[in-house]
Short mmCIF file of C-alpha atoms and ligand atoms in Angstrom, two decimals:
data_model
loop_
_atom_site.label_atom_id
_atom_site.label_comp_id
_atom_site.label_asym_id
_atom_site.label_seq_id
_atom_site.Cartn_x
_atom_site.Cartn_y
_atom_site.Cartn_z
CA UNK N 1 8.71 25.08 5.48
CA UNK N 2 9.29 23.58 9.00
CA UNK N 3 6.90 21.97 11.17
CA UNK N 4 6.90 20.00 14.45
CA UNK N 5 5.06 16.87 14.84
CA UNK N 6 3.78 15.92 18.23
CA UNK N 7 3.54 12.27 18.78
CA UNK N 8 0.96 10.64 21.07
CA UNK N 9 3.64 8.17 21.71
CA UNK N 10 5.84 9.61 24.39
CA UNK N 11 8.61 7.31 23.76
CA UNK N 12 9.13 8.86 20.18
CA UNK N 13 10.69 12.21 20.28
CA UNK N 14 9.27 15.22 18.15
CA UNK N 15 11.13 16.03 15.39
CA UNK N 16 11.51 19.12 13.17
CA UNK N 17 11.47 18.22 9.89
CA UNK N 18 12.69 20.39 7.12
CA UNK N 19 10.05 19.43 4.25
CA UNK N 20 11.84 21.57 1.66
CA UNK N 21 14.96 19.11 1.48
CA UNK N 22 12.28 16.50 0.77
CA UNK N 23 10.85 15.51 -2.47
CA UNK N 24 7.35 14.10 -1.70
CA UNK N 25 6.13 11.44 -3.87
CA UNK N 26 2.37 11.76 -5.14
CA UNK N 27 2.13 8.11 -4.72
CA UNK N 28 3.96 5.66 -2.50
CA UNK N 29 3.53 2.14 -2.64
CA UNK N 30 4.69 -0.22 0.09
CA UNK N 31 5.36 -3.88 0.52
CA UNK N 32 4.76 -4.29 4.20
CA UNK N 33 7.12 -7.31 4.88
CA UNK N 34 8.59 -8.91 8.02
CA UNK N 35 5.60 -9.18 10.30
CA UNK N 36 6.48 -12.86 11.03
CA UNK N 37 10.33 -12.21 11.42
CA UNK N 38 9.39 -9.35 13.89
CA UNK N 39 7.32 -11.70 16.02
CA UNK N 40 9.91 -14.73 15.93
CA UNK N 41 12.75 -12.68 17.05
CA UNK N 42 10.43 -11.67 20.28
CA UNK N 43 9.57 -15.58 20.59
CA UNK N 44 5.84 -14.51 19.62
CA UNK N 45 3.32 -16.46 17.16
CA UNK N 46 3.51 -14.81 13.68
CA UNK N 47 -0.30 -13.30 14.34
CA UNK N 48 1.46 -11.03 16.92
CA UNK N 49 3.85 -9.43 14.06
CA UNK N 50 0.27 -8.80 12.02
CA UNK N 51 -1.16 -6.91 14.95
CA UNK N 52 1.92 -4.91 15.51
CA UNK N 53 2.19 -4.43 11.50
CA UNK N 54 -1.40 -2.97 11.70
CA UNK N 55 -0.27 -0.08 14.22
CA UNK N 56 2.38 0.72 11.57
CA UNK N 57 -0.20 1.11 8.96
CA UNK N 58 -1.89 3.54 10.92
CA UNK N 59 1.03 5.61 11.66
CA UNK N 60 2.23 5.67 8.34
CA UNK N 61 -0.75 6.81 6.72
CA UNK N 62 -1.34 9.46 9.30
CA UNK N 63 2.22 10.61 8.56
CA UNK N 64 1.55 10.55 4.87
CA UNK N 65 -1.02 12.76 5.31
CA UNK N 66 0.98 15.16 7.09
CA UNK N 67 3.72 15.10 4.61
CA UNK N 68 1.24 16.02 1.64
CA UNK N 69 1.78 12.38 -0.02
CA UNK N 70 -1.78 12.04 -1.82
CA UNK N 71 -2.01 8.22 -2.56
CA UNK N 72 -0.49 5.34 -0.52
CA UNK N 73 -1.01 1.73 -1.77
CA UNK N 74 -0.05 -0.76 0.91
CA UNK N 75 0.36 -4.36 0.05
CA UNK N 76 -1.39 -6.17 2.77
CA UNK N 77 -2.37 -9.80 1.31
CA UNK N 78 -1.15 -11.03 -2.07
CA UNK N 79 -2.70 -13.60 -4.42
CA UNK N 80 0.01 -16.02 -3.21
CA UNK N 81 -0.64 -15.48 0.40
CA UNK N 82 -3.83 -17.53 0.07
CA UNK N 83 -1.31 -20.67 0.15
CA UNK N 84 -0.32 -19.76 3.67
CA UNK N 85 -1.60 -22.57 6.26
CA UNK N 86 -5.56 -21.88 6.63
CA UNK N 87 -4.77 -20.98 10.58
CA UNK N 88 -2.67 -17.99 9.28
CA UNK N 89 -4.98 -16.74 6.35
CA UNK N 90 -8.00 -16.99 8.83
CA UNK N 91 -6.23 -14.85 11.66
CA UNK N 92 -5.12 -12.29 8.83
CA UNK N 93 -8.85 -11.99 7.77
CA UNK N 94 -9.94 -11.64 11.42
CA UNK N 95 -7.32 -9.03 11.91
CA UNK N 96 -8.15 -7.24 8.50
CA UNK N 97 -12.11 -7.18 9.72
CA UNK N 98 -11.09 -5.93 13.25
CA UNK N 99 -8.73 -3.00 11.66
CA UNK N 100 -11.49 -1.91 9.47
CA UNK N 101 -14.12 -1.79 12.04
CA UNK N 102 -11.77 -0.04 14.55
CA UNK N 103 -9.98 2.39 12.09
CA UNK N 104 -12.95 3.38 9.90
CA UNK N 105 -14.34 6.10 12.31
CA UNK N 106 -10.79 7.70 12.55
CA UNK N 107 -10.12 7.59 8.94
CA UNK N 108 -13.46 9.73 8.70
CA UNK N 109 -12.16 12.11 11.21
CA UNK N 110 -8.61 12.35 9.65
CA UNK N 111 -9.85 12.98 5.94
CA UNK N 112 -8.42 9.77 4.95
CA UNK N 113 -9.98 8.27 1.89
CA UNK N 114 -9.91 4.37 2.05
CA UNK N 115 -9.81 2.16 -1.31
CA UNK N 116 -9.06 -1.31 -1.76
CA UNK N 117 -7.60 -3.17 -4.85
CA UNK N 118 -7.55 -6.95 -5.76
CA UNK N 119 -9.74 -9.98 -6.32
CA UNK N 120 -11.73 -8.67 -3.42
CA UNK N 121 -14.48 -11.12 -4.40
CA UNK N 122 -12.40 -13.81 -2.70
CA UNK N 123 -12.43 -12.27 0.92
CA UNK N 124 -14.71 -13.56 3.31
CA UNK N 125 -18.17 -11.62 3.10
CA UNK N 126 -17.95 -10.16 6.52
CA UNK N 127 -14.38 -8.46 5.48
CA UNK N 128 -16.05 -7.40 2.25
CA UNK N 129 -18.98 -5.59 4.27
CA UNK N 130 -16.41 -3.65 6.39
CA UNK N 131 -14.43 -2.91 3.24
CA UNK N 132 -17.38 -1.52 1.10
CA UNK N 133 -18.58 0.31 4.15
CA UNK N 134 -15.00 1.95 4.69
CA UNK N 135 -14.88 3.05 1.11
CA UNK N 136 -18.44 4.56 1.05
CA UNK N 137 -18.05 6.51 4.38
CA UNK N 138 -14.58 8.03 3.46
CA UNK N 139 -15.41 8.68 -0.39
CA UNK N 140 -16.05 12.17 0.14
CA UNK N 141 -12.61 12.76 2.08
CA UNK N 142 -10.04 14.97 0.45
CA UNK N 143 -6.84 14.17 2.37
CA UNK N 144 -4.69 11.00 1.78
CA UNK N 145 -5.82 8.13 -0.16
CA UNK N 146 -5.12 4.96 1.50
CA UNK N 147 -5.25 1.89 -0.93
CA UNK N 148 -5.13 -1.53 0.62
CA UNK N 149 -4.07 -4.17 -1.82
CA UNK N 150 -5.79 -7.40 -0.85
CA UNK N 151 -6.11 -10.37 -2.43
CA UNK N 152 -3.93 -8.76 -4.97
CA UNK N 153 -1.57 -9.97 -7.73
CA UNK N 154 -0.04 -7.83 -10.28
CA UNK N 155 -0.09 -10.52 -13.15
CA UNK N 156 -3.86 -11.12 -12.16
CA UNK N 157 -4.68 -7.37 -12.40
CA UNK N 158 -2.94 -7.42 -15.87
CA UNK N 159 -5.05 -10.55 -16.96
CA UNK N 160 -8.21 -8.87 -15.55
CA UNK N 161 -7.52 -5.56 -17.46
CA UNK N 162 -6.92 -7.87 -20.81
CA UNK N 163 -10.10 -9.77 -20.06
CA UNK N 164 -12.00 -6.34 -19.85
CA UNK N 165 -10.49 -4.94 -22.81
CA UNK N 166 -11.18 -8.03 -24.95
CA UNK N 167 -15.02 -7.97 -23.81
CA UNK N 168 -15.10 -4.35 -24.83
CA UNK N 169 -13.47 -5.26 -28.27
CA UNK N 170 -16.04 -8.00 -28.61
CA UNK N 171 -19.12 -5.58 -27.70
CA UNK N 172 -17.74 -3.59 -30.78
CA UNK N 173 -17.16 -0.56 -28.01
CA UNK N 174 -13.37 -0.84 -28.71
CA UNK N 175 -11.41 -1.67 -31.36
CA UNK N 176 -7.87 -3.37 -31.25
CA UNK N 177 -5.91 -0.92 -32.59
CA UNK N 178 -6.85 1.42 -30.18
CA UNK N 179 -5.28 -0.18 -27.30
CA UNK N 180 -2.32 1.73 -26.38
CA UNK N 181 -0.72 2.25 -22.89
CA UNK N 182 -3.15 4.87 -21.86
CA UNK N 183 -6.06 2.48 -22.62
CA UNK N 184 -4.51 -0.63 -21.22
CA UNK N 185 -3.76 1.51 -18.07
CA UNK N 186 -7.43 2.65 -17.95
CA UNK N 187 -8.48 -0.98 -17.24
CA UNK N 188 -6.46 -1.41 -14.20
CA UNK N 189 -8.13 -1.61 -10.73
CA UNK N 190 -7.59 1.86 -9.63
CA UNK N 191 -7.16 4.10 -13.08
CA UNK N 192 -7.65 7.19 -11.11
CA UNK N 193 -4.48 7.00 -9.42
CA UNK N 194 -0.99 8.17 -10.70
CA UNK N 195 1.43 5.43 -11.23
CA UNK N 196 3.76 5.17 -7.73
CA UNK N 197 6.57 7.40 -8.01
CA UNK N 198 8.20 5.25 -4.81
CA UNK N 199 8.14 1.88 -3.90
CA UNK N 200 9.29 0.91 -0.18
CA UNK N 201 9.77 -2.66 0.73
CA UNK N 202 10.50 -3.49 4.37
CA UNK N 203 12.47 -6.41 5.82
CA UNK N 204 15.65 -6.27 3.44
CA UNK N 205 13.71 -8.70 0.58
CA UNK N 206 14.83 -7.48 -2.67
CA UNK N 207 11.69 -8.34 -4.93
CA UNK N 208 8.53 -7.23 -6.34
CA UNK N 209 6.41 -10.35 -5.18
CA UNK N 210 3.83 -9.76 -7.95
CA UNK N 211 3.05 -6.08 -6.74
CA UNK N 212 1.66 -3.47 -9.19
CA UNK N 213 3.70 -5.02 -12.09
CA UNK N 214 2.23 -2.63 -14.68
CA UNK N 215 2.19 0.68 -12.45
CA UNK N 216 5.73 0.33 -10.83
CA UNK N 217 7.37 0.39 -14.50
CA UNK N 218 9.36 3.60 -13.41
CA UNK N 219 9.07 3.89 -9.80
CA UNK N 220 12.12 4.27 -7.47
CA UNK N 221 12.75 1.31 -5.09
CA UNK N 222 14.05 1.63 -1.84
CA UNK N 223 14.65 -1.46 0.39
CA UNK N 224 14.94 -1.11 4.07
CA UNK N 225 16.05 -3.88 6.51
CA UNK N 226 13.54 -2.50 9.02
CA UNK N 227 10.76 -4.90 9.52
CA UNK N 228 7.19 -3.60 9.11
CA UNK N 229 6.02 -3.30 12.70
CA UNK N 230 9.18 -1.20 13.44
CA UNK N 231 8.53 1.02 10.44
CA UNK N 232 7.38 4.45 11.88
CA UNK N 233 7.92 8.03 11.07
CA UNK N 234 11.58 8.06 11.31
CA UNK N 235 11.76 5.15 8.86
CA UNK N 236 9.73 7.00 6.38
CA UNK N 237 11.64 10.15 6.54
CA UNK N 238 14.60 8.16 5.76
CA UNK N 239 13.00 6.31 2.60
CA UNK N 240 12.08 9.77 1.65
CA UNK N 241 15.25 10.96 1.99
CA UNK N 242 16.81 8.09 -0.07
CA UNK N 243 14.27 8.93 -2.84
CA UNK N 244 14.78 12.63 -2.74
CA UNK N 245 18.77 11.91 -3.69
CA UNK N 246 17.54 10.04 -6.63
CA UNK N 247 17.86 11.33 -10.38
CA UNK N 248 14.65 10.51 -11.93
CA UNK N 249 15.70 10.25 -15.88
CA UNK N 250 12.89 8.33 -17.56
CA UNK N 251 15.45 7.15 -20.31
CA UNK N 252 16.25 10.76 -21.06
CA UNK N 253 19.27 12.47 -20.42
CA UNK N 254 19.38 14.90 -17.70
C1 LIG Z 1 4.05 -9.53 5.72
O1 LIG Z 1 4.82 -10.23 6.73
C2 LIG Z 1 2.68 -9.52 5.78
C3 LIG Z 1 1.92 -10.58 5.02
C4 LIG Z 1 2.32 -10.94 3.96
C5 LIG Z 1 0.50 -10.67 5.26
P1 LIG Z 1 5.14 -11.76 6.63
O2 LIG Z 1 4.16 -12.57 7.21
O3 LIG Z 1 5.32 -11.97 5.26
O4 LIG Z 1 6.38 -11.71 7.46
P2 LIG Z 1 7.81 -12.59 7.04
O5 LIG Z 1 8.01 -12.42 5.88
O6 LIG Z 1 7.44 -13.97 7.25
O7 LIG Z 1 8.64 -12.06 8.09
C1 LIG Z 2 4.71 -9.76 0.00
O1 LIG Z 2 5.12 -10.48 1.04
C2 LIG Z 2 3.11 -9.80 0.14
C3 LIG Z 2 2.59 -8.64 1.24
C4 LIG Z 2 3.66 -8.16 2.00
C5 LIG Z 2 1.31 -8.61 1.46
P1 LIG Z 2 5.48 -11.94 1.12
O2 LIG Z 2 6.21 -12.24 2.49
O3 LIG Z 2 4.26 -12.83 0.82
O4 LIG Z 2 6.32 -12.19 -0.20
P2 LIG Z 2 7.57 -13.26 -0.39
O5 LIG Z 2 6.83 -14.54 -0.17
O6 LIG Z 2 8.80 -13.08 0.74
O7 LIG Z 2 8.02 -12.83 -2.20
MG1 LIG Z 3 7.10 -12.00 4.06
#
């Protein structure tokens, strides 16, 4: 199947994509890294990189919807990012609130379902309100699910899951011997989403940085040197091409 994408941005060429050559992951996870370096290279403050990164988010989610990716989980703010200078944390929270205010109507229109995972109770109340609103008004949408990982840590998620299961055992709802991979997975933040088949990390860093430690156990990993604010449709296609060339064996023989 071929289709043409017409960009709003004149500078970007229309492309003809042969979808039949691409394996489309049901769930793609992305570590959106390199905003600070993008800004530094331009002599701009780091916050300018975060602003430009927010534009990549919209463009990439839109492209995922078009390509038939059902879930995209974007690492936007880690548990460890709380340890950045307060000024940077404040500007990131401000940008997040503005992003949600500006983009929620578009998500409603574009049939995007919005979700968020992480220790969300640590977020400022004004951000929480926008998050809850975005989740609520997009809950009936049937296109791509955009899942933002915020105040998120993979270890924290596993600890939270373990606590939930222990509570259920203490309450007599669950027996210890019933706990297996499936039951444990069902205590994660978004148990209805399948595990990501593909993890993309931008800016050339080769590590997980505490992202989806449970869910990524068999994901294919694609690392690109492209910085997140420069990651657009072409970069997504190139990551998907790399993913499509992988043999996924899951420990078996082909
Ligand atoms: C990713 O960009 C965004 C967040 C972690 C919030 P960075 O801010 O980590 O950018 P670099 O890695 O310093 O370039
Ligand atoms: C990972 O990027 C977190 C997000 C992209 C939100 P970081 O820039 O925080 O990760 P490290 O510090 O390089 O591992
Ligand atoms: Mg970084």
